[in-house]
PDB file of C-alpha atoms in Angstrom:
ATOM      1  CA  MET A  28      58.265 112.803  80.897  1.00  0.00           C
ATOM      2  CA  GLN A  29      61.260 114.497  82.526  1.00  0.00           C
ATOM      3  CA  LEU A  30      60.405 112.914  85.873  1.00  0.00           C
ATOM      4  CA  ALA A  31      60.333 109.459  84.262  1.00  0.00           C
ATOM      5  CA  THR A  32      63.749 110.084  82.689  1.00  0.00           C
ATOM      6  CA  VAL A  33      65.203 111.174  86.035  1.00  0.00           C
ATOM      7  CA  VAL A  34      63.729 108.163  87.844  1.00  0.00           C
ATOM      8  CA  ILE A  35      65.085 105.764  85.214  1.00  0.00           C
ATOM      9  CA  GLY A  36      68.493 107.485  85.326  1.00  0.00           C
ATOM     10  CA  ILE A  37      68.678 107.138  89.109  1.00  0.00           C
ATOM     11  CA  GLY A  38      67.646 103.488  88.858  1.00  0.00           C
ATOM     12  CA  VAL A  39      70.402 102.795  86.337  1.00  0.00           C
ATOM     13  CA  LEU A  40      72.989 104.515  88.538  1.00  0.00           C
ATOM     14  CA  PHE A  41      72.026 102.479  91.590  1.00  0.00           C
ATOM     15  CA  GLY A  42      71.902  99.312  89.494  1.00  0.00           C
ATOM     16  CA  LEU A  43      75.392  99.850  88.084  1.00  0.00           C
ATOM     17  CA  ASN A  44      76.773 100.721  91.489  1.00  0.00           C
ATOM     18  CA  GLY A  45      75.816  97.284  92.785  1.00  0.00           C
ATOM     19  CA  CYS A  46      76.876  95.249  89.750  1.00  0.00           C
ATOM     20  CA  ASP A  47      79.652  93.312  91.521  1.00  0.00           C
ATOM     21  CA  ALA A  48      77.590  92.526  94.632  1.00  0.00           C
ATOM     22  CA  GLY A  49      76.120  89.300  93.208  1.00  0.00           C
ATOM     23  CA  CYS A  50      79.300  88.025  91.576  1.00  0.00           C
ATOM     24  CA  SER A  51      81.500  85.171  92.725  1.00  0.00           C
ATOM     25  CA  ASN A  52      84.963  84.065  91.648  1.00  0.00           C
ATOM     26  CA  GLU A  53      85.991  80.411  91.358  1.00  0.00           C
ATOM     27  CA  ILE A  54      89.775  80.116  91.170  1.00  0.00           C
ATOM     28  CA  SER A  55      91.081  77.656  88.557  1.00  0.00           C
ATOM     29  CA  SER A  56      94.809  78.097  89.103  1.00  0.00           C
ATOM     30  CA  ARG A  57      97.482  80.178  90.777  1.00  0.00           C
ATOM     31  CA  ILE A  58     100.853  80.437  89.062  1.00  0.00           C
ATOM     32  CA  GLU A  59     103.635  81.982  91.125  1.00  0.00           C
ATOM     33  CA  SER A  60     106.335  84.111  89.459  1.00  0.00           C
ATOM     34  CA  PRO A  61     109.900  82.692  89.413  1.00  0.00           C
ATOM     35  CA  ARG A  62     111.022  84.563  92.555  1.00  0.00           C
ATOM     36  CA  GLY A  63     107.589  84.455  94.146  1.00  0.00           C
ATOM     37  CA  THR A  64     106.801  88.169  94.285  1.00  0.00           C
ATOM     38  CA  HIS A  65     103.656  87.934  92.127  1.00  0.00           C
ATOM     39  CA  VAL A  66     100.913  85.405  91.454  1.00  0.00           C
ATOM     40  CA  ALA A  67      98.905  85.041  88.239  1.00  0.00           C
ATOM     41  CA  VAL A  68      95.414  83.951  89.253  1.00  0.00           C
ATOM     42  CA  VAL A  69      93.054  82.416  86.674  1.00  0.00           C
ATOM     43  CA  PHE A  70      89.418  82.342  87.718  1.00  0.00           C
ATOM     44  CA  ASN A  71      85.884  82.023  86.405  1.00  0.00           C
ATOM     45  CA  ARG A  72      83.612  84.900  87.373  1.00  0.00           C
ATOM     46  CA  ASN A  73      79.887  84.268  87.671  1.00  0.00           C
ATOM     47  CA  CYS A  74      77.504  87.190  88.120  1.00  0.00           C
ATOM     48  CA  GLY A  75      74.220  85.290  88.055  1.00  0.00           C
ATOM     49  CA  ALA A  76      71.688  83.983  85.594  1.00  0.00           C
ATOM     50  CA  THR A  77      71.509  87.117  83.439  1.00  0.00           C
ATOM     51  CA  THR A  78      75.205  87.049  82.521  1.00  0.00           C
ATOM     52  CA  GLY A  79      77.383  84.324  81.081  1.00  0.00           C
ATOM     53  CA  LEU A  80      80.370  82.743  82.774  1.00  0.00           C
ATOM     54  CA  ASN A  81      83.709  84.269  81.851  1.00  0.00           C
ATOM     55  CA  THR A  82      87.377  83.494  82.386  1.00  0.00           C
ATOM     56  CA  GLN A  83      89.605  86.102  83.964  1.00  0.00           C
ATOM     57  CA  LEU A  84      93.251  86.594  84.918  1.00  0.00           C
ATOM     58  CA  SER A  85      94.581  88.911  87.606  1.00  0.00           C
ATOM     59  CA  VAL A  86      98.184  89.566  88.557  1.00  0.00           C
ATOM     60  CA  ILE A  87      98.482  90.183  92.285  1.00  0.00           C
ATOM     61  CA  ALA A  88     101.288  90.523  94.818  1.00  0.00           C
ATOM     62  CA  LYS A  89     102.097  87.318  96.700  1.00  0.00           C
ATOM     63  CA  GLY A  90      99.955  87.114  99.833  1.00  0.00           C
ATOM     64  CA  GLU A  91      97.350  89.516  98.463  1.00  0.00           C
ATOM     65  CA  ALA A  92      93.757  88.285  98.303  1.00  0.00           C
ATOM     66  CA  VAL A  93      92.085  87.989  94.908  1.00  0.00           C
ATOM     67  CA  PRO A  94      89.899  91.104  94.671  1.00  0.00           C
ATOM     68  CA  GLU A  95      86.125  90.613  94.436  1.00  0.00           C
ATOM     69  CA  ALA A  96      86.200  92.702  91.267  1.00  0.00           C
ATOM     70  CA  PRO A  97      86.826  92.141  87.565  1.00  0.00           C
ATOM     71  CA  ALA A  98      90.379  91.063  86.665  1.00  0.00           C
ATOM     72  CA  ASN A  99      93.216  93.517  86.058  1.00  0.00           C
ATOM     73  CA  ALA A 100      94.837  91.636  83.137  1.00  0.00           C
ATOM     74  CA  PHE A 101      92.499  89.509  80.996  1.00  0.00           C
ATOM     75  CA  ILE A 102      88.776  88.817  80.609  1.00  0.00           C
ATOM     76  CA  ALA A 103      87.092  86.625  77.961  1.00  0.00           C
ATOM     77  CA  ASP A 104      83.628  85.148  77.589  1.00  0.00           C
ATOM     78  CA  GLY A 105      83.167  81.463  78.381  1.00  0.00           C
ATOM     79  CA  SER A 106      85.039  78.951  80.479  1.00  0.00           C
ATOM     80  CA  LEU A 107      88.530  78.696  78.979  1.00  0.00           C
ATOM     81  CA  ALA A 108      91.596  76.599  79.771  1.00  0.00           C
ATOM     82  CA  LEU A 109      94.090  79.467  79.807  1.00  0.00           C
ATOM     83  CA  ARG A 110      97.766  78.587  79.643  1.00  0.00           C
ATOM     84  CA  VAL A 111      99.863  81.003  81.663  1.00  0.00           C
ATOM     85  CA  ARG A 112     103.645  81.015  81.998  1.00  0.00           C
ATOM     86  CA  TRP A 113     106.125  83.377  83.536  1.00  0.00           C
ATOM     87  CA  VAL A 114     109.005  84.408  81.257  1.00  0.00           C
ATOM     88  CA  SER A 115     110.657  86.380  84.051  1.00  0.00           C
ATOM     89  CA  GLU A 116     109.700  88.043  87.318  1.00  0.00           C
ATOM     90  CA  SER A 117     108.127  90.915  85.386  1.00  0.00           C
ATOM     91  CA  GLU A 118     106.870  89.163  82.208  1.00  0.00           C
ATOM     92  CA  LEU A 119     103.877  86.869  81.757  1.00  0.00           C
ATOM     93  CA  VAL A 120     102.587  85.076  78.633  1.00  0.00           C
ATOM     94  CA  VAL A 121      98.933  84.051  78.252  1.00  0.00           C
ATOM     95  CA  ALA A 122      97.536  81.599  75.655  1.00  0.00           C
ATOM     96  CA  GLY A 123      94.519  79.345  75.195  1.00  0.00           C
ATOM     97  CA  PHE A 124      91.802  81.807  74.268  1.00  0.00           C
ATOM     98  CA  ASP A 125      91.483  81.133  70.509  1.00  0.00           C
ATOM     99  CA  GLY A 126      88.055  82.062  69.173  1.00  0.00           C
ATOM    100  CA  ALA A 127      86.844  83.576  72.452  1.00  0.00           C
ATOM    101  CA  ARG A 128      85.317  87.049  72.642  1.00  0.00           C
ATOM    102  CA  ILE A 129      87.930  89.127  74.449  1.00  0.00           C
ATOM    103  CA  VAL A 130      86.590  91.755  76.844  1.00  0.00           C
ATOM    104  CA  LYS A 131      89.904  92.935  78.320  1.00  0.00           C
ATOM    105  CA  GLN A 132      93.501  92.329  77.303  1.00  0.00           C
ATOM    106  CA  ALA A 133      95.848  94.551  79.336  1.00  0.00           C
ATOM    107  CA  LYS A 134      99.518  94.853  78.431  1.00  0.00           C
ATOM    108  CA  LEU A 135     100.486  95.760  81.987  1.00  0.00           C
ATOM    109  CA  ALA A 136      98.963  94.455  85.228  1.00  0.00           C
ATOM    110  CA  ASN A 137     100.283  95.281  88.679  1.00  0.00           C
ATOM    111  CA  GLY A 138     103.710  96.174  87.244  1.00  0.00           C
ATOM    112  CA  VAL A 139     103.971  92.969  85.165  1.00  0.00           C
ATOM    113  CA  ALA A 140     104.141  93.062  81.347  1.00  0.00           C
ATOM    114  CA  VAL A 141     101.556  90.686  79.861  1.00  0.00           C
ATOM    115  CA  SER A 142     101.749  89.331  76.301  1.00  0.00           C
ATOM    116  CA  TYR A 143      99.274  87.122  74.472  1.00  0.00           C
ATOM    117  CA  GLU A 144      99.772  84.220  72.041  1.00  0.00           C
TER     118      GLU A 144
END
């Protein structure tokens, strides 16, 4: 019994370690900050048939590639038409996720304050 538990535990660890390997990001929009130092990137992340599509938002430095990882600012289930606007160089407002199941809603992403309406 203990051997089975150890084998299952190791399998879970290796499975979780490779979770992002089969995922792909499809960028919906890129919204540059007023002075162009940051970019808000909205994308749909698809990790295969066993998981549903979700909408994500990352705040990255201009010129930086979108990481092949979950977003640093916002994640919600489903394909959403997020509305994103910059208030200033360091403030971003996100809307358009009414009724969606929110997975992540960060207040700060890459040095930018993020608020939600």
